[in-house]
Amino acid sequence: MKCLKLFVLLAATAVSHAMAAGDVDAGKEKSQPCAACHGADGNSPSGEWPSLAGQGEKYLVEQIQAFKAGDRQNALMAPMVANLSEQDMADLAAYFSAQTIKVGQADPELVEQGERIYRGGVVADGVPACSGCHGPAGEGVEAAGFPALAGQHAQYLEIQLKAFRAAGRGDLGDNVVKRTNDPQEMMRTVAAKMSDAEIKAVASFLNGLSTEE
């Protein structure tokens, strides 16, 4: 836990390359092709795709860059970002960050377990509290580029956690989706220790969590 908190502090205060200043109005215009999957206001109509509303600008830019560089692979995203400039990325990030995410509804049967994992981790298995990096209300840590999770679709969160888990466990099966662009392999290390039930519970809890709580 101390190591994770130290990493958050260092990441938040480290000097990184300058990011272009984004323009919200320009981003709104450029976001039209994104609307089919992510919603016109950044609230995705499908649980399979992430809502981008209210997400940190730094995180959004880094993810677009990862898709463009191939560090994060997705057949649908690759052609969408291929021709984006740094300014385009900054504008899109500024627009989606300025929107408000629509919070979902957690499964009442999973809330207690999900909240326990999010706030306290799973000590017996060495799983740290998610709130240490993503904030007590799921608001994320903008300076460090750690994403906001509150209100995010449970289905999408499950997909991503299982992708990190597959990579963290070294599952190289051809049909296994893997995600490997997490700093210092933090998410891979954490997710590798989580069960399907734990992933489902914390994902459901986050879908119903509001940053205003």
Short mmCIF file of C-alpha atoms in Angstrom, two decimals:
data_model
loop_
_atom_site.label_atom_id
_atom_site.label_comp_id
_atom_site.label_asym_id
_atom_site.label_seq_id
_atom_site.Cartn_x
_atom_site.Cartn_y
_atom_site.Cartn_z
CA MET A 1 0.00 0.00 0.00
CA LYS A 2 2.80 2.43 0.92
CA CYS A 3 4.51 1.68 -2.40
CA LEU A 4 1.35 2.45 -4.35
CA LYS A 5 0.81 5.72 -2.50
CA LEU A 6 4.43 6.68 -3.12
CA PHE A 7 4.04 5.93 -6.82
CA VAL A 8 0.89 8.09 -6.97
CA LEU A 9 2.76 10.96 -5.35
CA LEU A 10 5.74 10.64 -7.66
CA ALA A 11 3.58 10.31 -10.75
CA ALA A 12 1.52 13.33 -9.77
CA THR A 13 4.57 15.53 -9.27
CA ALA A 14 6.79 14.25 -12.07
CA VAL A 15 7.53 16.60 -14.95
CA SER A 16 6.18 15.22 -18.22
CA HIS A 17 6.23 16.48 -21.78
CA ALA A 18 3.97 19.48 -22.35
CA MET A 19 0.48 18.59 -23.50
CA ALA A 20 -1.25 20.81 -26.03
CA ALA A 21 -4.02 22.97 -24.59
CA GLY A 22 -7.39 21.60 -25.65
CA ASP A 23 -10.32 23.62 -26.97
CA VAL A 24 -13.75 22.41 -25.84
CA ASP A 25 -15.67 23.85 -28.80
CA ALA A 26 -13.21 22.42 -31.30
CA GLY A 27 -13.37 19.10 -29.47
CA LYS A 28 -17.15 19.01 -29.72
CA GLU A 29 -16.94 19.42 -33.48
CA LYS A 30 -14.23 16.78 -33.79
CA SER A 31 -16.11 14.34 -31.53
CA GLN A 32 -18.90 13.63 -34.00
CA PRO A 33 -17.31 10.39 -35.30
CA CYS A 34 -16.95 9.23 -31.68
CA ALA A 35 -20.65 9.59 -30.87
CA ALA A 36 -21.79 6.21 -32.21
CA CYS A 37 -19.82 4.32 -29.56
CA HIS A 38 -19.18 6.90 -26.84
CA GLY A 39 -22.30 9.05 -27.08
CA ALA A 40 -22.59 12.66 -28.26
CA ASP A 41 -22.07 13.88 -24.70
CA GLY A 42 -19.54 11.21 -23.77
CA ASN A 43 -22.10 8.89 -22.18
CA SER A 44 -21.87 5.63 -24.10
CA PRO A 45 -25.21 4.04 -25.08
CA SER A 46 -23.63 0.58 -24.74
CA GLY A 47 -22.02 -1.05 -21.74
CA GLU A 48 -19.42 -2.55 -24.04
CA TRP A 49 -17.85 0.85 -24.72
CA PRO A 50 -16.63 3.34 -22.12
CA SER A 51 -18.31 6.57 -21.22
CA LEU A 52 -15.76 9.36 -21.62
CA ALA A 53 -17.73 12.14 -19.95
CA GLY A 54 -15.92 13.67 -16.99
CA GLN A 55 -12.75 11.69 -17.61
CA GLY A 56 -9.41 13.39 -16.96
CA GLU A 57 -7.82 15.11 -19.96
CA LYS A 58 -4.37 13.66 -19.32
CA TYR A 59 -5.74 10.12 -19.18
CA LEU A 60 -7.81 10.55 -22.34
CA VAL A 61 -4.88 11.91 -24.32
CA GLU A 62 -2.63 9.10 -23.12
CA GLN A 63 -5.17 6.46 -24.15
CA ILE A 64 -5.65 7.96 -27.61
CA GLN A 65 -1.87 8.04 -28.00
CA ALA A 66 -1.68 4.41 -26.89
CA PHE A 67 -4.26 3.34 -29.47
CA LYS A 68 -2.44 5.28 -32.19
CA ALA A 69 0.94 3.80 -31.26
CA GLY A 70 -0.46 0.27 -31.03
CA ASP A 71 0.39 -0.02 -27.34
CA ARG A 72 -3.31 -0.52 -26.77
CA GLN A 73 -4.94 -2.54 -29.51
CA ASN A 74 -8.51 -2.36 -30.70
CA ALA A 75 -9.67 -2.97 -34.26
CA LEU A 76 -12.33 -0.24 -34.08
CA MET A 77 -10.23 2.41 -32.40
CA ALA A 78 -7.11 2.01 -34.55
CA PRO A 79 -8.54 3.59 -37.73
CA MET A 80 -10.39 6.25 -35.74
CA VAL A 81 -7.21 7.64 -34.19
CA ALA A 82 -4.76 6.99 -37.01
CA ASN A 83 -4.86 10.53 -38.41
CA LEU A 84 -5.39 12.49 -35.21
CA SER A 85 -2.84 15.20 -34.42
CA GLU A 86 -1.72 16.09 -30.91
CA GLN A 87 -4.04 19.11 -31.08
CA ASP A 88 -6.96 16.90 -32.14
CA MET A 89 -6.32 14.64 -29.15
CA ALA A 90 -6.14 17.59 -26.77
CA ASP A 91 -9.37 19.08 -28.15
CA LEU A 92 -11.26 15.79 -27.87
CA ALA A 93 -9.98 15.28 -24.34
CA ALA A 94 -11.00 18.80 -23.34
CA TYR A 95 -14.53 18.31 -24.69
CA PHE A 96 -15.21 14.94 -23.11
CA SER A 97 -13.63 15.99 -19.82
CA ALA A 98 -16.03 18.93 -19.64
CA GLN A 99 -19.10 16.69 -19.91
CA THR A 100 -20.97 15.11 -16.99
CA ILE A 101 -21.12 11.35 -16.64
CA LYS A 102 -24.48 9.72 -16.02
CA VAL A 103 -24.18 7.42 -13.02
CA GLY A 104 -25.70 3.97 -13.33
CA GLN A 105 -27.24 1.62 -10.77
CA ALA A 106 -25.19 -0.91 -8.85
CA ASP A 107 -26.56 -4.40 -8.22
CA PRO A 108 -27.83 -4.28 -4.61
CA GLU A 109 -26.52 -7.79 -4.02
CA LEU A 110 -22.98 -6.78 -5.01
CA VAL A 111 -22.70 -3.34 -3.42
CA GLU A 112 -21.31 -4.43 -0.06
CA GLN A 113 -18.61 -6.67 -1.54
CA GLY A 114 -17.76 -4.18 -4.27
CA GLU A 115 -17.39 -1.29 -1.86
CA ARG A 116 -15.29 -3.39 0.49
CA ILE A 117 -12.86 -4.24 -2.31
CA TYR A 118 -12.78 -0.71 -3.69
CA ARG A 119 -12.11 0.93 -0.34
CA GLY A 120 -10.15 -1.77 1.45
CA GLY A 121 -8.88 -4.22 -1.14
CA VAL A 122 -8.59 -7.94 -0.48
CA VAL A 123 -5.89 -8.14 2.17
CA ALA A 124 -5.64 -11.93 2.19
CA ASP A 125 -4.80 -11.99 -1.52
CA GLY A 126 -2.62 -8.88 -1.61
CA VAL A 127 -5.13 -6.79 -3.56
CA PRO A 128 -4.78 -3.10 -2.57
CA ALA A 129 -7.69 -0.70 -2.24
CA CYS A 130 -8.71 0.70 -5.63
CA SER A 131 -9.41 4.05 -3.98
CA GLY A 132 -5.68 4.53 -3.35
CA CYS A 133 -5.16 5.38 -7.03
CA HIS A 134 -8.68 6.17 -8.26
CA GLY A 135 -9.83 8.37 -5.38
CA PRO A 136 -12.32 7.81 -2.53
CA ALA A 137 -15.23 8.80 -4.76
CA GLY A 138 -13.83 7.26 -7.95
CA GLU A 139 -12.83 10.68 -9.26
CA GLY A 140 -9.37 9.57 -10.40
CA VAL A 141 -6.09 11.47 -10.02
CA GLU A 142 -5.80 13.87 -12.95
CA ALA A 143 -2.17 14.89 -12.40
CA ALA A 144 -1.02 11.27 -12.38
CA GLY A 145 -3.24 10.28 -15.29
CA PHE A 146 -5.18 7.77 -13.19
CA PRO A 147 -8.72 7.48 -14.62
CA ALA A 148 -12.01 8.37 -12.99
CA LEU A 149 -14.13 5.24 -12.53
CA ALA A 150 -17.30 6.51 -10.88
CA GLY A 151 -20.36 5.93 -13.06
CA GLN A 152 -18.48 3.87 -15.64
CA HIS A 153 -20.35 0.97 -17.24
CA ALA A 154 -19.94 -2.21 -15.21
CA GLN A 155 -19.63 -4.32 -18.36
CA TYR A 156 -16.78 -2.20 -19.68
CA LEU A 157 -14.96 -2.26 -16.34
CA GLU A 158 -15.24 -6.05 -16.21
CA ILE A 159 -13.82 -6.33 -19.73
CA GLN A 160 -10.84 -4.13 -18.87
CA LEU A 161 -10.09 -5.77 -15.52
CA LYS A 162 -10.15 -9.20 -17.13
CA ALA A 163 -7.88 -7.91 -19.92
CA PHE A 164 -5.38 -6.67 -17.33
CA ARG A 165 -5.72 -9.97 -15.46
CA ALA A 166 -4.99 -12.01 -18.58
CA ALA A 167 -1.82 -10.02 -19.19
CA GLY A 168 -0.80 -10.13 -15.55
CA ARG A 169 -1.13 -13.89 -15.42
CA GLY A 170 0.80 -14.33 -18.65
CA ASP A 171 -2.20 -15.83 -20.42
CA LEU A 172 -1.01 -15.86 -24.03
CA GLY A 173 -3.97 -17.64 -25.54
CA ASP A 174 -4.94 -16.35 -28.99
CA ASN A 175 -8.53 -15.70 -27.96
CA VAL A 176 -7.68 -13.83 -24.77
CA VAL A 177 -7.96 -10.05 -24.81
CA LYS A 178 -4.99 -8.52 -23.01
CA ARG A 179 -4.19 -4.99 -21.94
CA THR A 180 -0.62 -3.98 -21.25
CA ASN A 181 -0.34 -0.17 -21.25
CA ASP A 182 -0.63 0.37 -17.48
CA PRO A 183 2.29 2.26 -15.84
CA GLN A 184 4.69 -0.03 -13.95
CA GLU A 185 2.26 -2.93 -14.66
CA MET A 186 0.21 -1.76 -11.69
CA MET A 187 -3.18 -2.89 -12.99
CA ARG A 188 -1.82 -6.15 -14.33
CA THR A 189 -0.36 -6.96 -10.93
CA VAL A 190 -3.57 -6.11 -9.08
CA ALA A 191 -6.06 -7.73 -11.48
CA ALA A 192 -4.02 -10.95 -11.68
CA LYS A 193 -5.01 -11.60 -8.06
CA MET A 194 -8.74 -10.99 -8.51
CA SER A 195 -11.46 -13.57 -9.08
CA ASP A 196 -14.36 -13.19 -11.52
CA ALA A 197 -16.71 -12.58 -8.59
CA GLU A 198 -14.49 -9.84 -7.15
CA ILE A 199 -14.16 -8.14 -10.52
CA LYS A 200 -17.90 -8.24 -11.09
CA ALA A 201 -18.64 -6.82 -7.63
CA VAL A 202 -16.25 -3.88 -7.81
CA ALA A 203 -17.34 -3.08 -11.39
CA SER A 204 -21.00 -3.00 -10.34
CA PHE A 205 -20.22 -0.83 -7.31
CA LEU A 206 -18.36 1.69 -9.46
CA ASN A 207 -21.19 1.92 -11.98
CA GLY A 208 -23.41 3.25 -9.18
CA LEU A 209 -20.76 5.46 -7.55
CA SER A 210 -20.95 9.22 -7.91
CA THR A 211 -18.01 11.59 -7.55
CA GLU A 212 -20.36 13.82 -5.54
CA GLU A 213 -20.70 11.24 -2.76
#
